[in-house]
Short mmCIF file of C-alpha atoms in Angstrom, two decimals:
data_model
loop_
_atom_site.label_atom_id
_atom_site.label_comp_id
_atom_site.label_asym_id
_atom_site.label_seq_id
_atom_site.Cartn_x
_atom_site.Cartn_y
_atom_site.Cartn_z
CA MET A 1 -3.42 30.00 -23.61
CA LYS A 2 -5.29 29.94 -20.48
CA MET A 3 -6.28 26.57 -19.37
CA PRO A 4 -9.36 27.47 -17.23
CA SER A 5 -9.77 23.56 -16.51
CA LEU A 6 -6.81 23.54 -14.40
CA SER A 7 -8.37 25.35 -11.53
CA ARG A 8 -6.04 27.01 -8.48
CA ARG A 9 -7.63 24.72 -6.35
CA ARG A 10 -7.04 21.82 -8.28
CA PHE A 11 -3.32 22.99 -8.94
CA MET A 12 -2.20 23.41 -5.12
CA PHE A 13 -4.06 20.07 -4.43
CA LEU A 14 -1.48 18.38 -7.00
CA SER A 15 1.48 20.97 -6.19
CA ALA A 16 0.59 19.98 -1.97
CA ALA A 17 0.60 15.99 -3.17
CA ALA A 18 3.64 15.95 -4.80
CA SER A 19 5.81 18.02 -2.43
CA LEU A 20 4.32 15.85 0.68
CA ALA A 21 5.51 12.83 -1.15
CA LEU A 22 9.67 14.46 -1.39
CA LYS A 23 9.05 15.35 2.27
CA ALA A 24 7.68 11.83 3.37
CA GLN A 25 11.17 9.98 1.79
CA LYS A 26 13.66 8.68 3.92
CA GLY A 27 17.21 8.55 3.35
CA LYS A 28 17.93 9.03 -0.58
CA ARG A 29 15.41 11.32 -1.79
CA ILE A 30 13.82 9.27 -5.27
CA PRO A 31 12.85 12.14 -8.07
CA ILE A 32 9.13 12.06 -8.89
CA GLY A 33 8.19 12.27 -12.66
CA LEU A 34 5.05 12.86 -15.27
CA GLN A 35 4.58 10.58 -18.09
CA GLN A 36 3.42 12.81 -20.92
CA THR A 37 0.32 10.50 -21.09
CA ALA A 38 -1.02 12.26 -18.20
CA VAL A 39 -1.28 15.78 -19.51
CA ASN A 40 -1.41 14.95 -23.20
CA ARG A 41 -4.54 17.08 -23.88
CA SER A 42 -3.32 20.13 -22.11
CA LEU A 43 0.03 19.77 -24.09
CA ARG A 44 -1.74 19.63 -27.36
CA LEU A 45 -3.44 23.15 -26.20
CA ASP A 46 -0.37 24.77 -25.08
CA PHE A 47 2.57 22.83 -24.92
CA ASN A 48 4.82 25.61 -22.92
CA ALA A 49 2.35 26.52 -20.30
CA THR A 50 1.49 22.79 -19.54
CA ILE A 51 5.63 21.79 -19.45
CA ARG A 52 5.65 24.96 -16.86
CA ALA A 53 2.67 23.73 -14.78
CA ILE A 54 3.96 20.50 -14.02
CA ALA A 55 7.44 21.66 -12.96
CA ALA A 56 5.63 24.08 -10.47
CA MET A 57 3.67 21.20 -9.19
CA GLY A 58 7.04 19.79 -7.88
CA TYR A 59 7.57 17.20 -10.64
CA GLU A 60 11.29 17.19 -11.68
CA VAL A 61 11.31 14.24 -14.44
CA ILE A 62 9.22 14.26 -17.54
CA GLU A 63 8.77 11.50 -20.02
CA PHE A 64 8.20 11.93 -23.60
CA SER A 65 6.33 9.59 -26.06
CA ALA A 66 7.19 8.46 -29.58
CA ASN A 67 4.22 10.47 -30.78
CA THR A 68 5.39 13.75 -30.24
CA PHE A 69 9.00 13.97 -29.80
CA MET A 70 9.59 11.98 -32.78
CA THR A 71 7.97 14.22 -34.62
CA TRP A 72 10.29 16.88 -33.71
CA THR A 73 13.30 18.49 -35.48
CA PRO A 74 16.63 18.82 -33.95
CA ALA A 75 16.02 22.62 -33.73
CA LYS A 76 12.45 21.83 -31.94
CA ALA A 77 14.04 19.27 -29.52
CA LYS A 78 17.07 22.56 -28.59
CA GLU A 79 13.94 24.37 -28.09
CA VAL A 80 12.10 22.03 -25.57
CA ARG A 81 15.14 21.26 -24.24
CA SER A 82 15.66 24.89 -23.33
CA LEU A 83 12.43 25.52 -21.94
CA LEU A 84 13.48 22.14 -19.54
CA ASP A 85 16.65 23.86 -18.06
CA ASP A 86 14.61 27.06 -17.32
CA ILE A 87 12.56 25.47 -15.35
CA HIS A 88 14.74 22.99 -14.08
CA LEU A 89 12.55 19.96 -15.13
CA ARG A 90 14.70 16.86 -16.64
CA CYS A 91 13.86 14.19 -19.38
CA ARG A 92 15.60 11.00 -18.34
CA SER A 93 13.85 8.70 -20.75
CA THR A 94 11.71 8.55 -23.53
CA HIS A 95 9.01 5.85 -24.69
CA ASN A 96 9.43 4.60 -28.35
CA GLU A 97 8.00 2.20 -30.77
CA ILE A 98 9.50 -0.56 -32.37
CA VAL A 99 10.70 1.84 -35.41
CA SER A 100 12.73 3.76 -33.11
CA PHE A 101 15.12 0.83 -32.55
CA SER A 102 16.94 -0.08 -36.14
CA GLY A 103 18.24 1.68 -39.07
CA ASP A 104 17.10 6.12 -39.63
CA GLY A 105 14.53 5.26 -37.03
CA LEU A 106 17.41 4.49 -34.45
CA SER A 107 19.40 7.42 -35.78
CA LYS A 108 16.94 9.94 -35.05
CA ALA A 109 15.47 8.60 -31.34
CA ILE A 110 19.58 8.65 -30.27
CA GLU A 111 19.90 12.07 -31.51
CA LEU A 112 16.80 13.56 -30.17
CA ASN A 113 17.34 11.72 -26.83
CA GLN A 114 20.95 12.81 -26.61
CA ILE A 115 19.05 16.52 -27.45
CA LEU A 116 16.88 16.45 -24.59
CA GLY A 117 19.12 15.09 -21.98
CA SER A 118 17.19 11.47 -22.10
CA ASP A 119 19.99 8.82 -20.84
CA THR A 120 17.10 5.84 -21.60
CA LEU A 121 15.73 4.61 -24.77
CA VAL A 122 12.69 2.77 -23.46
CA SER A 123 10.59 -0.06 -25.91
CA VAL A 124 7.12 0.49 -25.07
CA ARG A 125 5.20 -2.35 -26.64
CA GLY A 126 6.32 -5.73 -27.56
CA PRO A 127 5.49 -8.24 -30.72
CA GLY A 128 1.57 -8.89 -32.23
CA THR A 129 -1.50 -6.91 -32.14
CA PRO A 130 -4.83 -6.86 -29.89
CA GLU A 131 -6.13 -9.25 -32.40
CA VAL A 132 -3.16 -11.76 -32.70
CA ARG A 133 -1.36 -12.81 -29.43
CA PRO A 134 2.55 -13.39 -30.49
CA THR A 135 4.25 -16.83 -29.90
CA LEU A 136 7.24 -17.72 -27.88
CA ASP A 137 9.18 -17.12 -31.12
CA ASP A 138 8.04 -13.95 -31.96
CA TRP A 139 8.93 -12.56 -28.28
CA LYS A 140 12.36 -14.29 -28.54
CA ARG A 141 12.56 -12.38 -32.10
CA PHE A 142 11.40 -9.13 -30.56
CA SER A 143 13.98 -9.22 -27.73
CA GLY A 144 16.85 -9.92 -30.27
CA GLN A 145 15.57 -6.91 -32.27
CA LEU A 146 16.05 -4.92 -29.11
CA SER A 147 19.78 -6.34 -28.44
CA ALA A 148 20.57 -5.75 -31.92
CA ALA A 149 20.22 -1.86 -31.07
CA SER A 150 21.76 -2.20 -28.17
CA ASP A 151 25.04 -1.76 -29.40
CA ARG A 152 24.58 1.55 -30.91
CA ILE A 153 22.20 2.65 -28.07
CA ARG A 154 25.37 2.05 -25.43
CA ALA A 155 28.08 3.87 -27.67
CA ALA A 156 25.68 6.83 -27.44
CA GLY A 157 25.90 6.60 -24.11
CA MET A 158 22.49 5.99 -23.20
CA THR A 159 20.75 2.57 -22.08
CA LEU A 160 17.96 0.19 -23.36
CA GLY A 161 14.80 -0.12 -21.59
CA PHE A 162 11.58 -1.45 -21.64
CA HIS A 163 8.19 -0.50 -20.19
CA ASN A 164 5.56 -3.70 -19.46
CA HIS A 165 1.99 -3.88 -20.12
CA ALA A 166 -0.20 -7.13 -18.61
CA THR A 167 0.61 -9.21 -21.27
CA GLU A 168 3.97 -9.69 -20.90
CA PHE A 169 3.12 -10.94 -17.37
CA GLU A 170 0.32 -13.75 -18.80
CA ALA A 171 2.41 -16.96 -20.01
CA ILE A 172 2.25 -18.83 -23.41
CA GLU A 173 2.72 -22.65 -22.88
CA THR A 174 4.70 -22.39 -19.45
CA THR A 175 6.81 -19.48 -20.37
CA ARG A 176 5.99 -15.53 -19.69
CA PRO A 177 7.56 -13.12 -21.92
CA ILE A 178 8.99 -10.94 -19.47
CA ASP A 179 11.52 -13.59 -18.65
CA ILE A 180 12.73 -13.70 -21.54
CA LEU A 181 13.27 -10.02 -21.56
CA ALA A 182 14.57 -9.98 -18.27
CA ALA A 183 17.02 -12.59 -18.93
CA ASN A 184 18.26 -10.48 -21.98
CA LYS A 185 21.09 -8.18 -20.09
CA ASP A 186 21.04 -5.61 -23.19
CA ILE A 187 17.69 -4.45 -21.58
CA ALA A 188 19.66 -2.57 -18.78
CA SER A 189 15.87 -0.68 -17.27
CA PHE A 190 12.65 -1.30 -16.60
CA HIS A 191 9.82 0.68 -16.45
CA LEU A 192 7.39 -1.37 -14.07
CA ASN A 193 4.07 -0.82 -14.11
CA VAL A 194 2.47 -2.27 -11.17
CA ALA A 195 -0.68 -2.31 -12.19
CA LEU A 196 -0.71 -3.95 -15.20
CA CYS A 197 1.69 -6.70 -13.65
CA LEU A 198 -0.90 -7.24 -10.86
CA LYS A 199 -3.49 -7.32 -13.15
CA ALA A 200 -1.70 -10.38 -15.27
CA GLY A 201 -1.15 -12.28 -11.99
CA GLY A 202 2.50 -10.92 -11.21
CA ASP A 203 4.46 -9.94 -8.19
CA PRO A 204 6.00 -6.35 -8.63
CA SER A 205 8.52 -7.49 -5.63
CA ALA A 206 9.22 -10.48 -7.04
CA PHE A 207 10.09 -8.98 -10.27
CA ILE A 208 12.03 -6.62 -8.57
CA TYR A 209 14.40 -9.05 -7.30
CA GLN A 210 14.39 -10.78 -10.21
CA CYS A 211 16.36 -7.88 -11.98
CA PRO A 212 18.39 -6.47 -9.61
CA GLY A 213 19.87 -2.88 -10.19
CA ARG A 214 17.49 -2.87 -13.56
CA ILE A 215 13.95 -0.91 -11.90
CA GLN A 216 14.70 2.41 -13.43
CA THR A 217 11.40 3.79 -12.39
CA LEU A 218 8.26 2.50 -11.05
CA LEU A 219 4.71 3.59 -12.89
CA ILE A 220 2.65 4.16 -9.64
CA GLN A 221 -0.83 2.48 -10.39
CA ASP A 222 -2.40 0.49 -7.94
CA TYR A 223 -5.07 -2.32 -9.28
CA MET A 224 -8.19 -3.25 -7.33
CA GLY A 225 -5.78 -2.43 -3.81
CA LYS A 226 -3.93 -5.27 -4.48
CA ALA A 227 -0.20 -3.19 -4.37
CA ASN A 228 1.62 -3.76 -1.10
CA TRP A 229 3.49 -0.69 -1.24
CA LYS A 230 5.22 -1.02 1.99
CA GLN A 231 6.92 -4.02 0.04
CA ILE A 232 7.55 -2.77 -3.28
CA LEU A 233 8.98 0.80 -2.56
CA PRO A 234 11.55 -0.47 -0.79
CA ALA A 235 12.38 -3.42 -2.88
CA ALA A 236 12.56 -0.82 -5.87
CA GLU A 237 14.62 1.65 -3.89
CA SER A 238 17.23 -1.00 -2.64
CA THR A 239 17.32 -3.92 -4.79
CA GLY A 240 15.95 -2.61 -7.94
CA GLY A 241 18.48 0.41 -7.64
CA LEU A 242 15.51 2.65 -8.32
CA GLN A 243 16.47 6.21 -10.49
CA PHE A 244 12.75 7.98 -9.78
CA TYR A 245 9.28 7.58 -9.95
CA THR A 246 6.64 8.25 -12.33
CA ILE A 247 3.37 9.12 -12.50
CA GLU A 248 1.53 7.91 -15.56
CA ARG A 249 -2.67 7.89 -15.25
CA THR A 250 -4.31 11.20 -14.53
CA ASP A 251 -7.79 11.46 -16.57
CA GLY A 252 -5.75 13.38 -19.06
CA LEU A 253 -8.16 16.15 -19.31
CA TYR A 254 -6.56 19.22 -18.27
CA LEU A 255 -5.15 17.78 -14.94
CA LEU A 256 -8.92 17.50 -13.69
CA GLU A 257 -9.31 15.28 -10.83
CA GLY A 258 -10.86 11.90 -11.36
CA GLN A 259 -11.07 8.38 -10.19
CA ASP A 260 -8.18 6.18 -9.78
CA ASP A 261 -5.54 9.21 -10.14
CA ASP A 262 -2.13 7.99 -9.73
CA VAL A 263 -1.11 10.97 -7.63
CA LEU A 264 -3.62 9.90 -5.12
CA ASP A 265 -2.12 6.37 -4.99
CA PHE A 266 1.39 7.68 -4.37
#
């Protein structure tokens, strides 16, 4: 299926941006990945063509979300893995809801992640709802739920991860939920969304130093020009043990240019 909205001019711009970002890195080169949410609509129109376009732009990593990959059968996951291998694109991690961390949901998540080649099962959402803010006890129970899944995740040769939003950096009484999660050593990999950390008044660099060797990826998003990239990126690559960068936010519509495009920030 042709996706006319992805113009050749835009394609060449994004490709050049990814290439320049790779060339600008000094020393150990850190791969650049794309989160599925950046291209959801394109994936729904033509999954294979979108995945191939992502690889052609120079991205080396793709991160799938549970609302997509958890609907797949093992046979479908094998088809996707074959496509990824063919174009040298890796799936290093997946985004998961709480259902992926217990019982049959955990079994399915591990099986599909292993087929895809993913080595990290990432929790993307904490307790509570937009209407009801969770308590500290809720966060402690949530942390315990993740820990309860960690033995099976480690036994599968994978690591347990967590992707923050703003709420984890907002104190409840005198404690931030992110500090409860950081103290949980079963969470071996953090996916640090820089913009949402900043939005809540957090300090990305301080969190990186709080969790040495546990920052698997940075989601490259600025917030009102507050991101001190010259401080954040070296800290992540050295102290944090960064494995890859992730571009999460485009406008989500056929890879069109738009304001606050993460690839421009990067």
